[in-house]
Amino acid sequence: MAVIALVDHPDSAAMDSLCETLAQWSPRWQTIHDWPADAIELCARAGVYRWFAAEKDGGMGWDDVDQTRGYLRLAAVDLTTTFIITQFMGACRRIAGSNHQAIAEKWLPALLAGRSFASVGISHLTTSRRHLASPVLRAIVDGDGFRLSGMSPWVTGAAPADLLVVGATLDDGREILAAVSTTLPGVIAGEGLELMALSASKTDKTEFHDVRIDESMVLTGPVENVMRTGTGAGTGGLQTSTLAVGLSRAAVKFLAQEAENRGDLLAASDELVREVDELQAKLLRAAAGDASCDAGDLRANANRLALRTTQAALVAAKGAGYIDKHPVGRWCREAMFFLVWSCPQSVSQAHLCELAGIV
C-alpha cells in the first residue's frame, strides 16, 4: 500500500500525491470482481472521508466549496472510486444529521476512519421507481419498530457494506430512512451488475425479506417526502454535476496533451478547456451559494460537456482509443452514466428533445 500524507486542503501536495496514485490504480477497476478496496483504504488514510464531516463529528469540516474542489480532483483521476465515495458520504451525512445520537456514536468513528463502509439505497424515493403504483420497499409498523419488505433497486457497494441507509414507504404514504446493518437476517445484497461503466462499484439491488428494525435504527420519519428533511437532504444536484465536470477535466487534459504535438487539435482543445474552466467556475460559485447559478442548468450543461469532451478525446485518440481498456473509451462510457444517475426529469426531457432535434 502506498504511503500517503493527510490531505487537509484540496490544493495541497498531499492531494497531488493522492490523485497521482489513484490515477495509476484506476484502470484496475473494470468488472464487478474489481471492488477498489485499495483505493477506498488509501482515501481513508488520506483523511478524505473526514472532509465531509463536521469537526464535532471527528471530521475536518471542509466548506461546500472545498468539498466541491476535492470531488473535482478525485473525479478527474478515478470516477469509480469517487462515485463510491459519494454514496458512502451520503450515508454518513444522514447518520450525522439524525436526531438519534446513539447511531452516530456507534457508527461514525469507524466510518470516517475507513474501518467500516456504508452506502445508501434511496433512489426509489426520488428519480427511480417513482412511477410504480406500489412502493418497492415497504415499511410495516411492528411494535416500536418496523419490518422492511421489498428491495432497493440501486445500491452501490451493498455487498461489501457494513451498513445501509435505506428509504422505505408506509402504507399511508409516509416514509422513513433507516440505518440497517447488512448482517441482519433477511438482508440480501446483490454482488453487482455488469454495467456500461463503473461496474467495479458493485451497484445492484438489495432485497429485504421481512427485516426487523427497531426505532433506534430509524434516522428520520415517518414523514412525507423524507428526502427533503434533515442533513444531507437532496440527491444528485451539485454533487452529480461536480463529478461530470471532473470527468470532463480528465478528457480535456488528454486532448490538450495530444494538441501539443498536433496543431489540428489545438483550436478544439483550447475551446473545450475554456468551457470546462467556465463551467467549473460557475459550479464553485453555486457551491458558495450564488443563487444566480441554477442547479438544473448546471446539471444539463455538465452532462453535455462530459459527453462532448470525452467524444472529442476519442476522436483525438483515433483507433487506439477504441481498444478495450484504453482510458478514453472508458471515459466515453462513464460520460453516459450521467444521463441516468439521479437525473431530474426536466434534464432528461431536455436531452431527449436535443437528441430528437426539437427546439
XYZ file of C-alpha atoms in Angstrom:
359
model
C 0.000 0.000 0.000
C 1.322 3.434 -0.978
C 2.460 5.833 1.727
C 0.130 8.840 1.823
C 0.004 12.037 3.852
C -3.118 13.565 5.346
C -4.954 15.735 2.806
C -6.114 18.852 4.633
C -6.628 21.119 1.599
C -7.792 20.447 -1.979
C -4.677 22.101 -3.455
C -2.104 20.555 -1.125
C 0.922 18.472 -2.116
C -0.687 15.565 -0.264
C -3.720 15.895 -2.569
C -1.412 15.833 -5.595
C 0.162 12.627 -4.317
C -3.203 11.004 -3.602
C -4.513 11.852 -7.076
C -1.353 10.560 -8.728
C -1.745 7.186 -7.029
C -5.479 6.950 -7.733
C -4.829 7.745 -11.406
C -2.305 4.916 -11.595
C -4.729 2.461 -9.998
C -7.940 3.488 -11.772
C -7.514 1.163 -14.806
C -7.772 -1.780 -12.396
C -11.435 -1.081 -11.583
C -13.211 -2.745 -14.517
C -15.656 -5.507 -13.510
C -17.812 -6.464 -10.549
C -14.860 -8.505 -9.303
C -12.644 -5.410 -9.053
C -14.060 -3.618 -5.997
C -11.489 -0.808 -5.387
C -10.681 -1.754 -1.814
C -7.124 -0.414 -2.108
C -8.347 2.987 -3.306
C -11.012 3.163 -0.595
C -8.427 2.335 2.076
C -5.951 4.840 0.639
C -8.583 7.582 0.739
C -9.330 6.687 4.346
C -5.673 7.015 5.310
C -5.505 10.339 3.478
C -8.458 11.585 5.545
C -10.795 12.003 2.571
C -13.898 10.860 4.449
C -13.257 13.439 7.145
C -13.537 16.285 4.599
C -17.290 15.937 4.572
C -17.947 15.721 8.309
C -18.173 18.474 10.898
C -15.366 18.841 13.412
C -17.762 17.874 16.214
C -18.221 14.507 14.464
C -14.491 13.918 14.027
C -14.243 15.496 10.570
C -12.255 18.357 9.086
C -15.336 20.447 8.421
C -14.477 21.482 4.866
C -16.943 24.029 3.494
C -19.056 23.311 0.412
C -16.590 24.983 -1.956
C -13.607 22.953 -0.761
C -15.674 19.767 -0.781
C -16.600 20.504 -4.388
C -12.965 21.181 -5.279
C -11.974 17.919 -3.638
C -14.566 15.940 -5.574
C -13.483 17.642 -8.818
C -9.932 16.475 -8.361
C -10.852 12.934 -7.378
C -13.348 12.514 -10.224
C -10.753 13.603 -12.779
C -8.476 10.691 -11.858
C -10.779 7.879 -10.677
C -14.505 8.239 -11.283
C -15.361 4.758 -9.979
C -13.855 5.334 -6.542
C -15.201 8.896 -6.411
C -18.729 7.712 -7.208
C -18.469 5.122 -4.426
C -17.322 7.857 -2.040
C -20.394 9.977 -2.854
C -22.645 7.113 -1.785
C -20.514 6.410 1.278
C -20.595 10.053 2.341
C -24.317 10.277 1.605
C -24.854 7.592 4.229
C -22.521 9.304 6.702
C -24.268 12.657 6.293
C -27.665 11.113 7.005
C -26.313 9.362 10.078
C -24.630 12.523 11.360
C -27.797 14.546 10.768
C -30.093 12.153 12.592
C -31.731 13.053 15.877
C -30.645 9.659 17.200
C -27.204 10.458 18.541
C -26.632 6.838 19.530
C -26.469 5.793 15.868
C -23.839 8.429 15.132
C -21.800 7.498 18.187
C -21.926 3.832 17.226
C -21.049 4.146 13.537
C -19.427 7.457 12.595
C -15.945 6.974 14.115
C -15.410 3.687 12.268
C -16.946 5.017 9.046
C -14.887 8.202 8.888
C -11.727 6.242 9.678
C -12.497 3.767 6.903
C -12.778 0.781 9.229
C -16.399 0.293 8.138
C -18.201 1.037 4.903
C -21.733 2.330 4.383
C -23.883 3.125 1.379
C -27.358 4.408 0.534
C -30.477 2.888 -1.007
C -32.720 5.884 -1.636
C -33.119 6.306 -5.410
C -36.546 4.672 -5.351
C -37.756 7.621 -3.248
C -36.581 10.161 -5.829
C -35.930 9.509 -9.525
C -36.094 5.703 -9.699
C -39.321 3.641 -9.493
C -41.462 6.650 -8.525
C -43.842 5.792 -11.369
C -44.900 2.487 -9.785
C -48.257 2.229 -8.000
C -46.840 0.261 -5.061
C -43.579 1.096 -3.248
C -40.709 -1.259 -3.991
C -39.615 -1.180 -0.341
C -42.349 -1.160 2.300
C -42.083 -0.376 5.986
C -44.724 -2.127 8.093
C -45.233 -0.944 11.672
C -44.223 -3.648 14.138
C -44.436 -2.618 17.783
C -41.779 0.008 18.472
C -40.139 -0.616 15.109
C -40.782 -1.719 11.554
C -40.430 -4.655 9.208
C -38.911 -3.950 5.811
C -40.100 -5.936 2.811
C -39.167 -5.486 -0.817
C -35.975 -4.177 -2.333
C -33.883 -1.117 -3.020
C -33.102 -1.249 -6.750
C -29.834 0.706 -6.901
C -27.339 0.333 -4.060
C -23.643 0.924 -4.614
C -21.266 -1.367 -2.773
C -24.024 -3.154 -0.878
C -22.156 -6.475 -0.819
C -19.028 -5.012 0.844
C -21.057 -2.636 3.059
C -21.435 -2.985 6.799
C -24.363 -0.560 6.963
C -27.015 0.698 4.538
C -29.077 3.857 4.847
C -32.306 2.965 3.084
C -35.660 4.588 2.476
C -38.961 2.741 2.854
C -42.619 3.722 2.474
C -45.510 3.040 4.856
C -48.958 2.112 3.587
C -50.209 5.624 4.381
C -47.565 7.164 2.112
C -45.217 8.408 4.810
C -41.566 7.444 4.536
C -38.647 6.569 6.785
C -34.890 6.491 6.487
C -33.194 3.761 8.483
C -29.626 2.650 9.152
C -29.725 -1.101 8.574
C -26.847 -3.416 9.355
C -26.176 -5.779 6.471
C -25.771 -8.616 8.977
C -29.469 -8.540 9.925
C -31.447 -11.633 8.911
C -33.241 -11.124 5.618
C -30.851 -8.562 4.068
C -29.600 -9.951 0.743
C -27.269 -7.752 -1.298
C -26.578 -8.317 -4.963
C -22.961 -8.857 -5.950
C -23.077 -6.165 -8.628
C -24.387 -5.638 -12.142
C -22.119 -5.546 -15.175
C -22.769 -2.011 -16.348
C -21.615 0.038 -19.336
C -19.160 1.649 -16.924
C -18.455 1.747 -13.180
C -19.133 -1.985 -12.814
C -16.496 -2.162 -10.074
C -18.774 -0.029 -7.892
C -20.767 -3.230 -7.299
C -24.070 -1.421 -7.824
C -27.045 -3.785 -7.621
C -30.358 -4.276 -5.888
C -30.596 -5.202 -2.220
C -33.521 -7.305 -1.042
C -35.186 -7.071 2.346
C -37.111 -10.149 3.390
C -39.184 -9.224 6.452
C -36.211 -7.446 8.058
C -36.989 -6.296 11.600
C -35.593 -2.923 12.659
C -36.263 -1.180 15.957
C -36.833 2.526 16.458
C -33.168 3.113 17.356
C -32.270 2.383 13.726
C -34.691 4.952 12.282
C -32.827 8.096 11.241
C -35.827 10.130 10.083
C -39.585 9.695 9.908
C -42.182 8.533 9.418
C -42.863 11.733 7.457
C -43.976 12.698 3.982
C -41.162 13.279 1.474
C -38.447 12.146 3.851
C -35.692 13.038 1.375
C -36.491 16.714 1.813
C -35.804 16.612 5.536
C -32.674 16.655 7.650
C -28.974 16.964 6.911
C -27.927 15.508 3.607
C -31.298 16.232 2.017
C -31.421 16.209 -1.747
C -29.910 13.880 -4.308
C -27.865 14.492 -7.395
C -27.681 18.281 -7.591
C -24.259 19.906 -7.486
C -22.501 16.724 -6.409
C -23.500 14.844 -9.546
C -22.626 17.823 -11.739
C -19.273 18.062 -9.980
C -18.325 14.530 -10.932
C -19.374 15.172 -14.544
C -17.143 18.254 -14.675
C -14.307 16.254 -13.109
C -14.624 13.653 -15.861
C -14.621 16.437 -18.470
C -11.401 17.721 -16.930
C -9.720 14.347 -17.489
C -10.845 14.338 -21.128
C -9.661 17.882 -21.946
C -6.347 17.244 -20.216
C -5.790 14.319 -22.578
C -6.884 16.425 -25.558
C -4.533 19.269 -24.603
C -1.615 16.867 -24.293
C -2.338 15.487 -27.758
C -2.633 19.029 -29.135
C 0.927 19.830 -28.038
C 2.207 17.806 -30.999
C -0.804 18.051 -33.302
C -1.715 21.518 -34.450
C -5.007 20.346 -35.965
C -6.319 19.688 -32.436
C -5.302 22.999 -30.915
C -8.407 25.092 -31.670
C -10.832 22.432 -30.421
C -8.676 21.732 -27.371
C -8.449 25.393 -26.377
C -12.205 25.873 -26.740
C -13.136 22.812 -24.708
C -10.627 23.655 -21.984
C -12.196 27.129 -21.828
C -15.678 25.630 -21.492
C -14.604 23.279 -18.699
C -12.892 26.141 -16.865
C -16.003 28.292 -17.235
C -18.429 25.626 -16.034
C -16.160 24.704 -13.129
C -16.057 28.358 -12.044
C -19.848 28.524 -12.200
C -20.091 25.284 -10.213
C -17.863 26.698 -7.485
C -19.963 29.861 -7.358
C -23.047 27.711 -6.913
C -21.324 25.797 -4.110
C -20.575 29.143 -2.459
C -24.286 29.985 -2.510
C -24.643 32.120 -5.642
C -28.391 31.952 -6.298
C -27.937 33.024 -9.923
C -26.355 29.618 -10.697
C -29.318 27.313 -11.319
C -28.619 23.701 -10.300
C -30.748 22.289 -13.113
C -28.916 24.299 -15.764
C -25.586 23.288 -14.261
C -26.570 19.628 -14.400
C -27.694 19.795 -18.023
C -24.559 21.656 -19.081
C -22.302 19.293 -17.128
C -23.919 16.294 -18.817
C -23.484 17.829 -22.273
C -19.884 18.774 -21.583
C -18.980 15.313 -20.287
C -20.361 13.747 -23.474
C -18.693 16.260 -25.794
C -15.263 16.298 -24.160
C -14.956 12.527 -23.884
C -16.008 12.053 -27.501
C -13.529 14.735 -28.558
C -10.826 12.850 -26.706
C -11.851 9.690 -28.560
C -11.552 11.479 -31.906
C -8.076 12.622 -30.912
C -7.062 9.148 -29.737
C -8.258 7.620 -33.029
C -8.416 3.843 -33.211
C -6.262 3.387 -30.135
C -8.996 4.937 -28.021
C -11.470 2.350 -29.259
C -9.387 -0.550 -27.972
C -10.669 -2.123 -24.780
C -9.021 -0.810 -21.590
C -7.923 2.498 -23.180
C -8.840 5.303 -20.744
C -10.563 7.396 -23.419
C -13.007 4.600 -24.225
C -13.727 4.211 -20.513
C -14.363 7.942 -20.176
C -16.855 7.841 -23.060
C -18.800 5.085 -21.329
C -18.590 6.841 -17.973
C -19.985 10.043 -19.502
C -23.212 8.218 -20.367
C -23.668 7.377 -16.694
C -24.671 10.983 -16.029
C -27.689 10.570 -18.293
C -29.183 8.132 -15.774
C -27.610 8.848 -12.358
C -30.089 10.905 -10.295
C -31.038 12.749 -13.456
C -34.045 15.067 -12.906
C -36.966 14.620 -15.282
C -36.542 18.142 -16.646
C -32.914 17.462 -17.566
C -33.754 14.082 -19.098
C -36.523 15.667 -21.166
C -34.190 18.411 -22.376
C -31.638 15.828 -23.515
C -34.333 13.838 -25.340
C -35.535 16.953 -27.149
C -31.983 17.824 -28.173
C -31.373 14.309 -29.491
C -34.646 14.442 -31.415
C -33.799 17.862 -32.867
C -36.733 19.511 -31.087
C -36.049 23.127 -30.158
